[in-house]
CSV table of C-alpha atoms in Angstrom, one decimal:
chain,number,residue,atom,x,y,z
A,884,ASP,CA,80.2,-37.0,42.6
A,885,ASP,CA,76.8,-36.9,44.4
A,886,TRP,CA,77.7,-33.5,45.8
A,887,GLU,CA,78.7,-32.2,42.3
A,888,ASN,CA,75.5,-33.5,40.9
A,889,LEU,CA,73.5,-31.7,43.6
A,890,LEU,CA,75.3,-28.4,42.9
A,891,THR,CA,74.7,-28.8,39.2
A,892,ARG,CA,71.0,-29.5,39.8
A,893,LEU,CA,70.8,-26.4,42.0
A,894,LYS,CA,72.4,-24.2,39.3
A,895,LEU,CA,70.2,-25.6,36.5
A,896,SER,CA,66.9,-25.7,38.4
A,897,ASN,CA,63.8,-24.1,36.9
A,898,ASP,CA,62.9,-22.8,40.3
A,899,PHE,CA,64.2,-19.3,41.0
A,900,GLN,CA,64.7,-19.9,44.7
A,901,THR,CA,66.7,-23.0,44.1
A,902,ARG,CA,69.0,-21.1,41.7
A,903,GLU,CA,69.2,-18.2,44.2
A,904,TYR,CA,70.3,-20.7,46.9
A,905,ALA,CA,73.0,-21.9,44.5
A,906,LYS,CA,74.2,-18.3,44.0
A,907,LEU,CA,74.1,-17.7,47.8
A,908,THR,CA,76.2,-20.8,48.3
A,909,GLN,CA,78.7,-19.7,45.7
A,910,ALA,CA,78.9,-16.2,47.3
A,911,HIS,CA,79.4,-17.7,50.8
A,912,LEU,CA,82.2,-19.9,49.6
A,913,ALA,CA,83.8,-17.0,47.7
A,914,SER,CA,83.8,-15.0,51.0
A,915,HIS,CA,86.1,-17.7,52.3
A,916,GLY,CA,88.3,-17.8,49.2
A,917,GLN,CA,86.8,-21.0,48.0
A,918,ASN,CA,84.6,-22.3,45.2
A,919,ALA,CA,82.5,-25.5,44.8
A,920,GLU,CA,84.8,-26.9,42.1
A,921,GLU,CA,87.9,-26.6,44.2
A,922,ILE,CA,86.1,-28.2,47.2
A,923,ALA,CA,85.0,-31.1,45.0
A,924,THR,CA,88.5,-31.6,43.7
A,925,MET,CA,89.9,-31.6,47.3
A,926,MET,CA,87.2,-34.0,48.4
A,927,ARG,CA,88.2,-36.4,45.7
A,928,TRP,CA,91.9,-36.1,46.5
A,929,GLN,CA,91.2,-36.5,50.3
A,930,SER,CA,89.3,-39.8,49.6
A,931,GLN,CA,92.2,-41.0,47.4
A,932,CYS,CA,94.6,-40.1,50.4
A,933,MET,CA,92.4,-42.2,52.8
A,934,LEU,CA,92.4,-45.2,50.4
A,935,ALA,CA,96.2,-45.0,50.0
A,936,LEU,CA,96.5,-44.9,53.8
A,937,ALA,CA,94.3,-47.9,54.2
A,938,ASP,CA,96.3,-49.8,51.6
A,939,ASN,CA,99.6,-48.7,53.3
A,940,ARG,CA,100.7,-46.7,50.2
A,941,PRO,CA,102.0,-43.1,50.1
A,942,PRO,CA,99.3,-40.5,49.4
A,943,PRO,CA,98.9,-39.1,45.9
A,944,PHE,CA,100.2,-35.6,45.1
A,945,PRO,CA,97.7,-32.8,45.4
A,946,PRO,CA,95.7,-32.1,42.3
A,947,ALA,CA,97.1,-29.7,39.7
A,948,GLY,CA,95.9,-26.2,40.2
A,949,VAL,CA,95.1,-26.6,43.9
A,950,ASP,CA,97.4,-24.7,46.2
A,951,VAL,CA,97.2,-26.6,49.6
A,952,MET,CA,99.5,-24.0,51.3
A,953,LYS,CA,97.2,-21.2,50.1
A,954,MET,CA,94.2,-23.0,51.5
A,955,MET,CA,96.0,-23.5,54.9
A,956,GLU,CA,97.0,-19.8,55.0
A,957,GLN,CA,93.4,-18.8,54.2
A,958,ALA,CA,92.1,-21.0,56.9
A,959,LYS,CA,94.5,-19.4,59.4
A,960,GLU,CA,93.5,-15.9,58.3
A,961,ASN,CA,89.8,-16.8,58.6
A,962,ALA,CA,90.3,-18.3,62.1
A,963,ALA,CA,92.2,-15.2,63.2
A,964,LEU,CA,89.3,-13.1,62.0
A,965,GLY,CA,86.8,-15.4,63.7
A,966,LYS,CA,85.4,-16.6,60.4
A,967,GLU,CA,84.6,-20.3,60.5
A,968,ALA,CA,85.2,-22.2,57.2
A,969,PRO,CA,82.2,-23.4,55.4
A,970,SER,CA,81.4,-27.1,55.9
A,971,MET,CA,78.7,-29.6,55.0
A,972,THR,CA,77.9,-29.9,58.7
A,973,GLN,CA,77.1,-26.2,58.9
A,974,MET,CA,75.0,-26.4,55.8
A,975,ALA,CA,73.0,-29.3,57.2
A,976,ALA,CA,72.5,-27.5,60.5
A,977,ALA,CA,71.4,-24.3,58.9
A,978,GLU,CA,68.0,-23.1,59.9
A,979,LYS,CA,65.1,-23.6,57.4
A,980,ILE,CA,64.0,-20.4,55.8
A,981,THR,CA,60.3,-20.0,56.7
A,982,SER,CA,59.6,-16.4,55.7
A,983,THR,CA,58.0,-15.6,52.4
A,984,PRO,CA,59.7,-13.1,50.1
A,985,PHE,CA,56.5,-11.1,49.7
A,986,THR,CA,53.7,-10.1,52.0
A,987,GLY,CA,51.2,-9.6,49.2
A,988,GLU,CA,50.8,-5.9,50.0
A,989,GLU,CA,53.5,-4.6,47.6
A,990,ALA,CA,52.6,-2.3,44.7
A,991,ALA,CA,53.2,-5.1,42.2
A,992,PHE,CA,50.2,-6.9,43.6
A,993,GLU,CA,47.9,-4.2,42.3
A,994,SER,CA,48.1,-6.1,39.0
A,995,GLU,CA,45.4,-8.8,38.9
A,996,ASN,CA,47.7,-11.2,37.0
A,997,VAL,CA,50.4,-10.9,39.6
A,998,ARG,CA,47.9,-11.4,42.5
A,999,GLU,CA,46.4,-14.5,40.8
A,1000,GLU,CA,49.8,-16.0,40.2
A,1001,TYR,CA,50.9,-15.3,43.8
A,1002,GLU,CA,47.8,-16.8,45.3
A,1003,ALA,CA,47.9,-19.9,43.1
């Protein structure tokens, strides 16, 4: 639930760069045949499986609409292509973006309003 809340906050942020990051995340997941909603559903199901295992019960069936075999095949295809599946570990280890999107020398900065806003 915390992860879904984070993704929702990213999508609804007033900050352009935060929304852009959310779109980049969606695009990255899509390049691996996944989306955030499917991952959240799978995370919930996996935690239910672990609870069942701890209670010595059989695991619950996979959620409706989630094709586990498709996901396994996609993972095999990605591995064969050398594409590593997205993971929270990779996201946490990603390098911080330190470059600025503008140098301040672009033509748009000839406008006094734009320059003042950029320098603020």
